[in-house]
Amino acid sequence: MELLQLEYFRTVARLEHMTRAAQELHIAQPALSKTISRLEEDLGVPLFDRQNRQIRLNAFGKAFLKKVETALDVLEEGRREVADLAGMERGSIHFATNALGRITGALGAFREVYPEVNFRILQTSPASDEEMIQLLESGEVDLCFTASSLDYPGVCEQPVLNAEVFLALPPGHRLAEHESIRLEDVADESFIEYKTGHPFRKINESFCHAAGFRPRIVCEVDEPSALGSLVKAGLGVAFMPACWKDERPGYPMLRIESPDCRRIYSVAWLERRYLSEAARRFRQFLNEYFSEALPLAT
């Protein structure tokens, strides 16, 4: 049994299509078919059910695939660990986040210090912690930068940013001249919010609950930029991160005296999986970057 056979098998199993697999692997389709057939002969069982020109992974194939993926993942981790031990400065970081806007500055700053490090970044749905967990478990990413705790066995989380949250008001609002407010002072206001399931929606609603009221939501959005646009148009108030206050958005942003309104961003990784030197450096860099770049957030 050869390593190349296993890599070819994993690709065919994922696509369940011999021609597309051959194209992705950049080999001739007859050569790929012969390699898979030889693997099945070595194992003594068929790995695929074949009907006409269609192939489907069977029970033997599914069981074998789990072990193949584990073996190939371990070998990849070994390759990266050896490269680190050999002092390789070039590295790569596979990274997922549901708060891309919050981390772009840090990414640019890291690249200035380590220009040889390559990134592969996946933007995940803010409402899907399960997607991040799956990416970590499968080894598709090394680290996640998340706006909400994943709270999953085997996943380590390191808080790197404790960001203050302000309340944005439409221009000319009755409280616009204030520097700060208590959240209960706007209990009767119309709120602009993220859609149900978004982690910030849950956090924001917890702020209101602590202030003793349930917000009256008149607009629901997907993107942070939409919040500001609707506030500026006078449709309601909205929770905004501290960094937006420095961007002169064109509407008042007031500090919230009570309750304490903050969002905690964390870096997450899988405890049992090897982290490359580049990934470890980036994890530490995020902690240092946010503590220095955003003193208001601490």
PDB file of C-alpha atoms in Angstrom:
ATOM      1  CA  MET A   1       0.000   0.000   0.000  1.00  0.00           C
ATOM      2  CA  GLU A   2       1.508   3.329  -1.102  1.00  0.00           C
ATOM      3  CA  LEU A   3       1.000   6.876   0.153  1.00  0.00           C
ATOM      4  CA  LEU A   4       0.036   8.025  -3.339  1.00  0.00           C
ATOM      5  CA  GLN A   5      -2.749   5.427  -3.424  1.00  0.00           C
ATOM      6  CA  LEU A   6      -4.190   6.826  -0.204  1.00  0.00           C
ATOM      7  CA  GLU A   7      -4.076  10.405  -1.445  1.00  0.00           C
ATOM      8  CA  TYR A   8      -5.765   9.401  -4.699  1.00  0.00           C
ATOM      9  CA  PHE A   9      -8.390   7.391  -2.830  1.00  0.00           C
ATOM     10  CA  ARG A  10      -9.257  10.327  -0.555  1.00  0.00           C
ATOM     11  CA  THR A  11      -9.829  12.580  -3.559  1.00  0.00           C
ATOM     12  CA  VAL A  12     -11.989  10.033  -5.383  1.00  0.00           C
ATOM     13  CA  ALA A  13     -13.967   9.366  -2.188  1.00  0.00           C
ATOM     14  CA  ARG A  14     -14.640  13.082  -1.724  1.00  0.00           C
ATOM     15  CA  LEU A  15     -15.787  13.682  -5.304  1.00  0.00           C
ATOM     16  CA  GLU A  16     -17.300  10.251  -6.048  1.00  0.00           C
ATOM     17  CA  HIS A  17     -16.444  10.893  -9.670  1.00  0.00           C
ATOM     18  CA  MET A  18     -13.391   9.388 -11.343  1.00  0.00           C
ATOM     19  CA  THR A  19     -13.033  11.902 -14.176  1.00  0.00           C
ATOM     20  CA  ARG A  20     -13.310  14.978 -11.937  1.00  0.00           C
ATOM     21  CA  ALA A  21     -10.890  13.409  -9.455  1.00  0.00           C
ATOM     22  CA  ALA A  22      -8.380  12.761 -12.242  1.00  0.00           C
ATOM     23  CA  GLN A  23      -8.668  16.382 -13.369  1.00  0.00           C
ATOM     24  CA  GLU A  24      -8.110  17.678  -9.840  1.00  0.00           C
ATOM     25  CA  LEU A  25      -5.115  15.380  -9.359  1.00  0.00           C
ATOM     26  CA  HIS A  26      -3.727  16.227 -12.808  1.00  0.00           C
ATOM     27  CA  ILE A  27      -3.384  12.609 -13.915  1.00  0.00           C
ATOM     28  CA  ALA A  28      -4.989  10.508 -16.658  1.00  0.00           C
ATOM     29  CA  GLN A  29      -8.320   8.960 -15.735  1.00  0.00           C
ATOM     30  CA  PRO A  30      -7.290   5.388 -16.732  1.00  0.00           C
ATOM     31  CA  ALA A  31      -4.195   5.663 -14.516  1.00  0.00           C
ATOM     32  CA  LEU A  32      -6.325   6.792 -11.579  1.00  0.00           C
ATOM     33  CA  SER A  33      -8.828   3.967 -12.093  1.00  0.00           C
ATOM     34  CA  LYS A  34      -5.966   1.458 -12.176  1.00  0.00           C
ATOM     35  CA  THR A  35      -4.499   2.872  -8.935  1.00  0.00           C
ATOM     36  CA  ILE A  36      -7.850   2.569  -7.116  1.00  0.00           C
ATOM     37  CA  SER A  37      -8.370  -0.973  -8.436  1.00  0.00           C
ATOM     38  CA  ARG A  38      -4.913  -1.987  -7.211  1.00  0.00           C
ATOM     39  CA  LEU A  39      -5.689  -0.545  -3.778  1.00  0.00           C
ATOM     40  CA  GLU A  40      -8.922  -2.555  -3.630  1.00  0.00           C
ATOM     41  CA  GLU A  41      -6.998  -5.684  -4.599  1.00  0.00           C
ATOM     42  CA  ASP A  42      -4.502  -5.057  -1.779  1.00  0.00           C
ATOM     43  CA  LEU A  43      -7.358  -4.659   0.724  1.00  0.00           C
ATOM     44  CA  GLY A  44      -9.346  -7.586  -0.609  1.00  0.00           C
ATOM     45  CA  VAL A  45     -12.646  -5.654  -0.713  1.00  0.00           C
ATOM     46  CA  PRO A  46     -14.282  -3.116  -3.069  1.00  0.00           C
ATOM     47  CA  LEU A  47     -14.295   0.449  -1.723  1.00  0.00           C
ATOM     48  CA  PHE A  48     -16.868   1.776  -4.176  1.00  0.00           C
ATOM     49  CA  ASP A  49     -20.174   0.579  -5.578  1.00  0.00           C
ATOM     50  CA  ARG A  50     -20.090   0.934  -9.343  1.00  0.00           C
ATOM     51  CA  GLN A  51     -23.148   1.234 -11.550  1.00  0.00           C
ATOM     52  CA  ASN A  52     -22.772   2.253 -15.160  1.00  0.00           C
ATOM     53  CA  ARG A  53     -20.377   5.231 -14.957  1.00  0.00           C
ATOM     54  CA  GLN A  54     -21.323   6.260 -11.431  1.00  0.00           C
ATOM     55  CA  ILE A  55     -19.383   5.347  -8.312  1.00  0.00           C
ATOM     56  CA  ARG A  56     -20.474   5.621  -4.684  1.00  0.00           C
ATOM     57  CA  LEU A  57     -18.401   5.049  -1.573  1.00  0.00           C
ATOM     58  CA  ASN A  58     -19.662   1.856   0.106  1.00  0.00           C
ATOM     59  CA  ALA A  59     -19.513   0.752   3.753  1.00  0.00           C
ATOM     60  CA  PHE A  60     -15.955  -0.607   3.339  1.00  0.00           C
ATOM     61  CA  GLY A  61     -14.887   2.647   1.692  1.00  0.00           C
ATOM     62  CA  LYS A  62     -16.415   4.834   4.398  1.00  0.00           C
ATOM     63  CA  ALA A  63     -14.680   2.880   7.165  1.00  0.00           C
ATOM     64  CA  PHE A  64     -11.355   2.948   5.316  1.00  0.00           C
ATOM     65  CA  LEU A  65     -11.677   6.678   4.521  1.00  0.00           C
ATOM     66  CA  LYS A  66     -11.780   7.605   8.215  1.00  0.00           C
ATOM     67  CA  LYS A  67      -8.454   5.856   8.799  1.00  0.00           C
ATOM     68  CA  VAL A  68      -6.912   7.280   5.630  1.00  0.00           C
ATOM     69  CA  GLU A  69      -7.842  10.836   6.610  1.00  0.00           C
ATOM     70  CA  THR A  70      -6.365  10.319  10.077  1.00  0.00           C
ATOM     71  CA  ALA A  71      -3.148   8.875   8.633  1.00  0.00           C
ATOM     72  CA  LEU A  72      -2.685  11.633   6.053  1.00  0.00           C
ATOM     73  CA  ASP A  73      -3.446  14.350   8.613  1.00  0.00           C
ATOM     74  CA  VAL A  74      -0.850  12.903  11.003  1.00  0.00           C
ATOM     75  CA  LEU A  75       1.745  12.743   8.217  1.00  0.00           C
ATOM     76  CA  GLU A  76       1.043  16.381   7.296  1.00  0.00           C
ATOM     77  CA  GLU A  77       1.447  17.424  10.920  1.00  0.00           C
ATOM     78  CA  GLY A  78       4.729  15.516  11.017  1.00  0.00           C
ATOM     79  CA  ARG A  79       5.970  17.291   7.905  1.00  0.00           C
ATOM     80  CA  ARG A  80       5.172  20.674   9.408  1.00  0.00           C
ATOM     81  CA  GLU A  81       6.778  19.795  12.742  1.00  0.00           C
ATOM     82  CA  VAL A  82       9.987  18.660  11.036  1.00  0.00           C
ATOM     83  CA  ALA A  83      10.034  21.877   9.013  1.00  0.00           C
ATOM     84  CA  ASP A  84       9.750  23.878  12.237  1.00  0.00           C
ATOM     85  CA  LEU A  85      12.543  21.908  13.899  1.00  0.00           C
ATOM     86  CA  ALA A  86      14.731  22.527  10.863  1.00  0.00           C
ATOM     87  CA  GLY A  87      14.351  26.278  11.421  1.00  0.00           C
ATOM     88  CA  MET A  88      12.221  26.948   8.373  1.00  0.00           C
ATOM     89  CA  GLU A  89      11.176  30.619   8.409  1.00  0.00           C
ATOM     90  CA  ARG A  90       8.629  30.293   5.641  1.00  0.00           C
ATOM     91  CA  GLY A  91       5.337  29.026   6.983  1.00  0.00           C
ATOM     92  CA  SER A  92       1.652  28.908   6.286  1.00  0.00           C
ATOM     93  CA  ILE A  93      -1.344  29.571   8.493  1.00  0.00           C
ATOM     94  CA  HIS A  94      -4.806  28.245   7.764  1.00  0.00           C
ATOM     95  CA  PHE A  95      -7.221  30.492   9.540  1.00  0.00           C
ATOM     96  CA  ALA A  96     -11.001  30.875   9.948  1.00  0.00           C
ATOM     97  CA  THR A  97     -12.947  33.791  11.390  1.00  0.00           C
ATOM     98  CA  ASN A  98     -16.498  35.026  11.809  1.00  0.00           C
ATOM     99  CA  ALA A  99     -15.275  38.557  12.568  1.00  0.00           C
ATOM    100  CA  LEU A 100     -13.041  39.406   9.605  1.00  0.00           C
ATOM    101  CA  GLY A 101     -13.475  43.161   9.960  1.00  0.00           C
ATOM    102  CA  ARG A 102     -12.019  43.049  13.458  1.00  0.00           C
ATOM    103  CA  ILE A 103      -8.823  41.267  12.461  1.00  0.00           C
ATOM    104  CA  THR A 104      -7.778  42.733   9.101  1.00  0.00           C
ATOM    105  CA  GLY A 105      -5.539  45.321  10.770  1.00  0.00           C
ATOM    106  CA  ALA A 106      -3.770  42.616  12.757  1.00  0.00           C
ATOM    107  CA  LEU A 107      -3.270  40.505   9.631  1.00  0.00           C
ATOM    108  CA  GLY A 108      -1.606  43.402   7.838  1.00  0.00           C
ATOM    109  CA  ALA A 109       0.631  44.171  10.812  1.00  0.00           C
ATOM    110  CA  PHE A 110       1.696  40.524  11.114  1.00  0.00           C
ATOM    111  CA  ARG A 111       2.587  40.352   7.413  1.00  0.00           C
ATOM    112  CA  GLU A 112       4.824  43.386   7.820  1.00  0.00           C
ATOM    113  CA  VAL A 113       6.817  41.552  10.490  1.00  0.00           C
ATOM    114  CA  TYR A 114       6.679  38.108   8.828  1.00  0.00           C
ATOM    115  CA  PRO A 115       6.313  38.731   5.062  1.00  0.00           C
ATOM    116  CA  GLU A 116       7.253  35.149   4.164  1.00  0.00           C
ATOM    117  CA  VAL A 117       4.298  33.622   6.019  1.00  0.00           C
ATOM    118  CA  ASN A 118       1.362  32.725   3.765  1.00  0.00           C
ATOM    119  CA  PHE A 119      -2.262  32.862   4.892  1.00  0.00           C
ATOM    120  CA  ARG A 120      -5.278  30.878   3.783  1.00  0.00           C
ATOM    121  CA  ILE A 121      -8.313  32.603   5.313  1.00  0.00           C
ATOM    122  CA  LEU A 122     -11.860  31.264   5.474  1.00  0.00           C
ATOM    123  CA  GLN A 123     -14.698  33.581   6.451  1.00  0.00           C
ATOM    124  CA  THR A 124     -17.374  31.585   8.248  1.00  0.00           C
ATOM    125  CA  SER A 125     -20.971  32.405   8.993  1.00  0.00           C
ATOM    126  CA  PRO A 126     -21.333  34.405  12.234  1.00  0.00           C
ATOM    127  CA  ALA A 127     -24.240  32.146  13.200  1.00  0.00           C
ATOM    128  CA  SER A 128     -22.374  28.865  12.796  1.00  0.00           C
ATOM    129  CA  ASP A 129     -19.946  27.907  15.567  1.00  0.00           C
ATOM    130  CA  GLU A 130     -20.338  24.318  14.362  1.00  0.00           C
ATOM    131  CA  GLU A 131     -18.606  25.234  11.095  1.00  0.00           C
ATOM    132  CA  MET A 132     -15.537  26.483  12.975  1.00  0.00           C
ATOM    133  CA  ILE A 133     -15.426  23.386  15.170  1.00  0.00           C
ATOM    134  CA  GLN A 134     -15.638  21.158  12.105  1.00  0.00           C
ATOM    135  CA  LEU A 135     -12.787  23.057  10.407  1.00  0.00           C
ATOM    136  CA  LEU A 136     -10.598  22.630  13.487  1.00  0.00           C
ATOM    137  CA  GLU A 137     -11.489  18.954  13.905  1.00  0.00           C
ATOM    138  CA  SER A 138     -10.762  18.153  10.250  1.00  0.00           C
ATOM    139  CA  GLY A 139      -7.450  20.007  10.297  1.00  0.00           C
ATOM    140  CA  GLU A 140      -8.538  22.385   7.534  1.00  0.00           C
ATOM    141  CA  VAL A 141      -7.581  25.339   9.735  1.00  0.00           C
ATOM    142  CA  ASP A 142      -4.995  25.844  12.457  1.00  0.00           C
ATOM    143  CA  LEU A 143      -6.690  28.695  14.296  1.00  0.00           C
ATOM    144  CA  CYS A 144     -10.031  30.460  14.561  1.00  0.00           C
ATOM    145  CA  PHE A 145     -10.690  34.061  15.549  1.00  0.00           C
ATOM    146  CA  THR A 146     -14.169  34.096  16.989  1.00  0.00           C
ATOM    147  CA  ALA A 147     -16.587  36.638  18.401  1.00  0.00           C
ATOM    148  CA  SER A 148     -18.227  34.048  20.665  1.00  0.00           C
ATOM    149  CA  SER A 149     -16.984  31.113  22.718  1.00  0.00           C
ATOM    150  CA  LEU A 150     -16.973  27.772  20.878  1.00  0.00           C
ATOM    151  CA  ASP A 151     -17.248  25.914  24.201  1.00  0.00           C
ATOM    152  CA  TYR A 152     -16.327  22.511  22.745  1.00  0.00           C
ATOM    153  CA  PRO A 153     -14.315  19.634  24.300  1.00  0.00           C
ATOM    154  CA  GLY A 154     -10.702  19.651  23.142  1.00  0.00           C
ATOM    155  CA  VAL A 155     -10.846  23.206  21.772  1.00  0.00           C
ATOM    156  CA  CYS A 156      -8.643  25.710  23.605  1.00  0.00           C
ATOM    157  CA  GLU A 157      -9.601  29.390  23.601  1.00  0.00           C
ATOM    158  CA  GLN A 158      -7.454  32.395  24.441  1.00  0.00           C
ATOM    159  CA  PRO A 159      -9.219  35.776  24.834  1.00  0.00           C
ATOM    160  CA  VAL A 160      -7.248  38.451  22.963  1.00  0.00           C
ATOM    161  CA  LEU A 161      -9.649  41.382  22.794  1.00  0.00           C
ATOM    162  CA  ASN A 162     -12.111  42.712  25.361  1.00  0.00           C
ATOM    163  CA  ALA A 163     -13.853  45.393  23.299  1.00  0.00           C
ATOM    164  CA  GLU A 164     -16.108  48.074  24.751  1.00  0.00           C
ATOM    165  CA  VAL A 165     -19.484  48.501  23.060  1.00  0.00           C
ATOM    166  CA  PHE A 166     -21.092  51.925  22.538  1.00  0.00           C
ATOM    167  CA  LEU A 167     -24.633  52.917  21.621  1.00  0.00           C
ATOM    168  CA  ALA A 168     -25.023  54.718  18.283  1.00  0.00           C
ATOM    169  CA  LEU A 169     -27.807  57.307  18.006  1.00  0.00           C
ATOM    170  CA  PRO A 170     -29.352  58.991  14.964  1.00  0.00           C
ATOM    171  CA  PRO A 171     -28.203  62.587  14.338  1.00  0.00           C
ATOM    172  CA  GLY A 172     -30.333  65.029  16.348  1.00  0.00           C
ATOM    173  CA  HIS A 173     -31.437  62.416  18.881  1.00  0.00           C
ATOM    174  CA  ARG A 174     -32.676  63.780  22.234  1.00  0.00           C
ATOM    175  CA  LEU A 175     -29.620  62.261  23.972  1.00  0.00           C
ATOM    176  CA  ALA A 176     -27.093  63.203  21.298  1.00  0.00           C
ATOM    177  CA  GLU A 177     -25.330  65.822  23.446  1.00  0.00           C
ATOM    178  CA  HIS A 178     -24.653  63.371  26.270  1.00  0.00           C
ATOM    179  CA  GLU A 179     -21.253  61.708  26.626  1.00  0.00           C
ATOM    180  CA  SER A 180     -22.638  58.580  28.246  1.00  0.00           C
ATOM    181  CA  ILE A 181     -25.961  56.978  29.153  1.00  0.00           C
ATOM    182  CA  ARG A 182     -27.436  54.148  31.137  1.00  0.00           C
ATOM    183  CA  LEU A 183     -28.912  51.542  28.811  1.00  0.00           C
ATOM    184  CA  GLU A 184     -32.257  51.695  30.623  1.00  0.00           C
ATOM    185  CA  ASP A 185     -32.557  55.303  29.373  1.00  0.00           C
ATOM    186  CA  VAL A 186     -33.248  53.990  25.857  1.00  0.00           C
ATOM    187  CA  ALA A 187     -35.549  51.110  26.778  1.00  0.00           C
ATOM    188  CA  ASP A 188     -38.367  52.612  24.693  1.00  0.00           C
ATOM    189  CA  GLU A 189     -36.232  53.256  21.592  1.00  0.00           C
ATOM    190  CA  SER A 190     -36.346  51.370  18.295  1.00  0.00           C
ATOM    191  CA  PHE A 191     -33.309  49.101  17.898  1.00  0.00           C
ATOM    192  CA  ILE A 192     -31.496  48.046  14.732  1.00  0.00           C
ATOM    193  CA  GLU A 193     -30.054  44.575  15.189  1.00  0.00           C
ATOM    194  CA  TYR A 194     -28.329  41.650  13.555  1.00  0.00           C
ATOM    195  CA  LYS A 195     -30.480  38.749  12.429  1.00  0.00           C
ATOM    196  CA  THR A 196     -31.443  35.973  14.841  1.00  0.00           C
ATOM    197  CA  GLY A 197     -28.582  33.518  15.354  1.00  0.00           C
ATOM    198  CA  HIS A 198     -25.819  36.071  14.930  1.00  0.00           C
ATOM    199  CA  PRO A 199     -23.508  35.957  17.985  1.00  0.00           C
ATOM    200  CA  PHE A 200     -23.635  39.749  18.388  1.00  0.00           C
ATOM    201  CA  ARG A 201     -27.447  39.598  18.491  1.00  0.00           C
ATOM    202  CA  LYS A 202     -27.254  37.246  21.471  1.00  0.00           C
ATOM    203  CA  ILE A 203     -24.663  39.413  23.215  1.00  0.00           C
ATOM    204  CA  ASN A 204     -26.611  42.627  22.582  1.00  0.00           C
ATOM    205  CA  GLU A 205     -29.839  41.121  23.874  1.00  0.00           C
ATOM    206  CA  SER A 206     -28.004  40.069  27.042  1.00  0.00           C
ATOM    207  CA  PHE A 207     -27.045  43.730  27.575  1.00  0.00           C
ATOM    208  CA  CYS A 208     -30.697  44.749  27.362  1.00  0.00           C
ATOM    209  CA  HIS A 209     -31.759  41.917  29.637  1.00  0.00           C
ATOM    210  CA  ALA A 210     -29.235  43.107  32.249  1.00  0.00           C
ATOM    211  CA  ALA A 211     -30.743  46.604  31.937  1.00  0.00           C
ATOM    212  CA  GLY A 212     -34.213  45.218  32.623  1.00  0.00           C
ATOM    213  CA  PHE A 213     -35.930  45.436  29.246  1.00  0.00           C
ATOM    214  CA  ARG A 214     -36.478  43.604  25.978  1.00  0.00           C
ATOM    215  CA  PRO A 215     -35.429  45.654  22.919  1.00  0.00           C
ATOM    216  CA  ARG A 216     -38.025  46.650  20.330  1.00  0.00           C
ATOM    217  CA  ILE A 217     -36.285  45.613  17.110  1.00  0.00           C
ATOM    218  CA  VAL A 218     -37.429  47.354  13.940  1.00  0.00           C
ATOM    219  CA  CYS A 219     -34.664  46.292  11.500  1.00  0.00           C
ATOM    220  CA  GLU A 220     -32.522  43.164  11.183  1.00  0.00           C
ATOM    221  CA  VAL A 221     -29.316  43.136   9.129  1.00  0.00           C
ATOM    222  CA  ASP A 222     -26.448  40.843   8.112  1.00  0.00           C
ATOM    223  CA  GLU A 223     -23.561  43.289   7.764  1.00  0.00           C
ATOM    224  CA  PRO A 224     -22.038  45.714  10.310  1.00  0.00           C
ATOM    225  CA  SER A 225     -22.005  48.528   7.730  1.00  0.00           C
ATOM    226  CA  ALA A 226     -25.793  48.266   7.411  1.00  0.00           C
ATOM    227  CA  LEU A 227     -26.176  49.104  11.103  1.00  0.00           C
ATOM    228  CA  GLY A 228     -24.454  52.443  10.671  1.00  0.00           C
ATOM    229  CA  SER A 229     -26.365  53.308   7.508  1.00  0.00           C
ATOM    230  CA  LEU A 230     -29.730  52.703   9.154  1.00  0.00           C
ATOM    231  CA  VAL A 231     -28.777  54.593  12.313  1.00  0.00           C
ATOM    232  CA  LYS A 232     -27.669  57.538  10.200  1.00  0.00           C
ATOM    233  CA  ALA A 233     -30.998  57.377   8.340  1.00  0.00           C
ATOM    234  CA  GLY A 234     -32.792  57.799  11.670  1.00  0.00           C
ATOM    235  CA  LEU A 235     -34.467  54.390  11.874  1.00  0.00           C
ATOM    236  CA  GLY A 236     -33.226  53.593  15.383  1.00  0.00           C
ATOM    237  CA  VAL A 237     -30.313  53.071  17.763  1.00  0.00           C
ATOM    238  CA  ALA A 238     -27.725  50.272  17.604  1.00  0.00           C
ATOM    239  CA  PHE A 239     -24.845  48.749  19.522  1.00  0.00           C
ATOM    240  CA  MET A 240     -21.474  49.562  17.946  1.00  0.00           C
ATOM    241  CA  PRO A 241     -17.887  48.518  18.811  1.00  0.00           C
ATOM    242  CA  ALA A 242     -15.538  51.084  20.292  1.00  0.00           C
ATOM    243  CA  CYS A 243     -13.324  51.228  17.182  1.00  0.00           C
ATOM    244  CA  TRP A 244     -16.160  52.771  15.134  1.00  0.00           C
ATOM    245  CA  LYS A 245     -16.128  55.807  17.417  1.00  0.00           C
ATOM    246  CA  ASP A 246     -12.681  56.730  16.083  1.00  0.00           C
ATOM    247  CA  GLU A 247     -13.861  56.594  12.465  1.00  0.00           C
ATOM    248  CA  ARG A 248     -16.103  59.695  12.771  1.00  0.00           C
ATOM    249  CA  PRO A 249     -19.205  57.866  11.508  1.00  0.00           C
ATOM    250  CA  GLY A 250     -21.442  60.958  11.292  1.00  0.00           C
ATOM    251  CA  TYR A 251     -23.714  60.102  14.221  1.00  0.00           C
ATOM    252  CA  PRO A 252     -23.266  60.201  18.013  1.00  0.00           C
ATOM    253  CA  MET A 253     -21.816  57.198  19.826  1.00  0.00           C
ATOM    254  CA  LEU A 254     -22.240  57.230  23.591  1.00  0.00           C
ATOM    255  CA  ARG A 255     -20.426  55.223  26.241  1.00  0.00           C
ATOM    256  CA  ILE A 256     -22.776  52.953  28.199  1.00  0.00           C
ATOM    257  CA  GLU A 257     -22.371  53.477  31.951  1.00  0.00           C
ATOM    258  CA  SER A 258     -24.422  50.455  32.956  1.00  0.00           C
ATOM    259  CA  PRO A 259     -24.553  47.586  32.466  1.00  0.00           C
ATOM    260  CA  ASP A 260     -20.971  46.857  31.431  1.00  0.00           C
ATOM    261  CA  CYS A 261     -21.211  46.261  27.658  1.00  0.00           C
ATOM    262  CA  ARG A 262     -18.291  44.425  26.071  1.00  0.00           C
ATOM    263  CA  ARG A 263     -17.550  41.797  23.431  1.00  0.00           C
ATOM    264  CA  ILE A 264     -14.790  39.266  23.993  1.00  0.00           C
ATOM    265  CA  TYR A 265     -12.926  37.963  20.942  1.00  0.00           C
ATOM    266  CA  SER A 266     -10.812  34.815  21.234  1.00  0.00           C
ATOM    267  CA  VAL A 267      -8.332  32.703  19.312  1.00  0.00           C
ATOM    268  CA  ALA A 268      -9.261  29.021  19.282  1.00  0.00           C
ATOM    269  CA  TRP A 269      -7.279  25.916  18.358  1.00  0.00           C
ATOM    270  CA  LEU A 270      -7.548  22.148  18.735  1.00  0.00           C
ATOM    271  CA  GLU A 271      -5.511  20.977  21.727  1.00  0.00           C
ATOM    272  CA  ARG A 272      -4.527  17.596  20.290  1.00  0.00           C
ATOM    273  CA  ARG A 273      -3.389  18.947  16.909  1.00  0.00           C
ATOM    274  CA  TYR A 274       0.135  20.184  16.275  1.00  0.00           C
ATOM    275  CA  LEU A 275       0.437  23.932  15.697  1.00  0.00           C
ATOM    276  CA  SER A 276       3.212  25.150  13.424  1.00  0.00           C
ATOM    277  CA  GLU A 277       5.679  27.759  14.602  1.00  0.00           C
ATOM    278  CA  ALA A 278       3.983  30.287  12.298  1.00  0.00           C
ATOM    279  CA  ALA A 279       0.574  29.608  13.843  1.00  0.00           C
ATOM    280  CA  ARG A 280       1.957  29.879  17.371  1.00  0.00           C
ATOM    281  CA  ARG A 281       3.640  33.167  16.530  1.00  0.00           C
ATOM    282  CA  PHE A 282       0.430  34.534  15.057  1.00  0.00           C
ATOM    283  CA  ARG A 283      -1.581  33.494  18.125  1.00  0.00           C
ATOM    284  CA  GLN A 284       0.836  35.365  20.385  1.00  0.00           C
ATOM    285  CA  PHE A 285       0.970  38.313  17.986  1.00  0.00           C
ATOM    286  CA  LEU A 286      -2.805  38.805  18.171  1.00  0.00           C
ATOM    287  CA  ASN A 287      -2.666  39.046  21.935  1.00  0.00           C
ATOM    288  CA  GLU A 288       0.103  41.654  21.785  1.00  0.00           C
ATOM    289  CA  TYR A 289      -1.415  43.574  18.865  1.00  0.00           C
ATOM    290  CA  PHE A 290      -4.808  44.123  20.457  1.00  0.00           C
ATOM    291  CA  SER A 291      -3.368  45.022  23.863  1.00  0.00           C
ATOM    292  CA  GLU A 292      -1.208  47.716  22.235  1.00  0.00           C
ATOM    293  CA  ALA A 293      -3.361  48.913  19.328  1.00  0.00           C
ATOM    294  CA  LEU A 294      -6.642  49.223  21.202  1.00  0.00           C
ATOM    295  CA  PRO A 295      -5.965  50.468  24.721  1.00  0.00           C
ATOM    296  CA  LEU A 296      -9.621  51.449  25.126  1.00  0.00           C
ATOM    297  CA  ALA A 297     -10.620  47.804  24.750  1.00  0.00           C
ATOM    298  CA  THR A 298      -8.800  46.579  27.851  1.00  0.00           C
TER     299      THR A 298
END
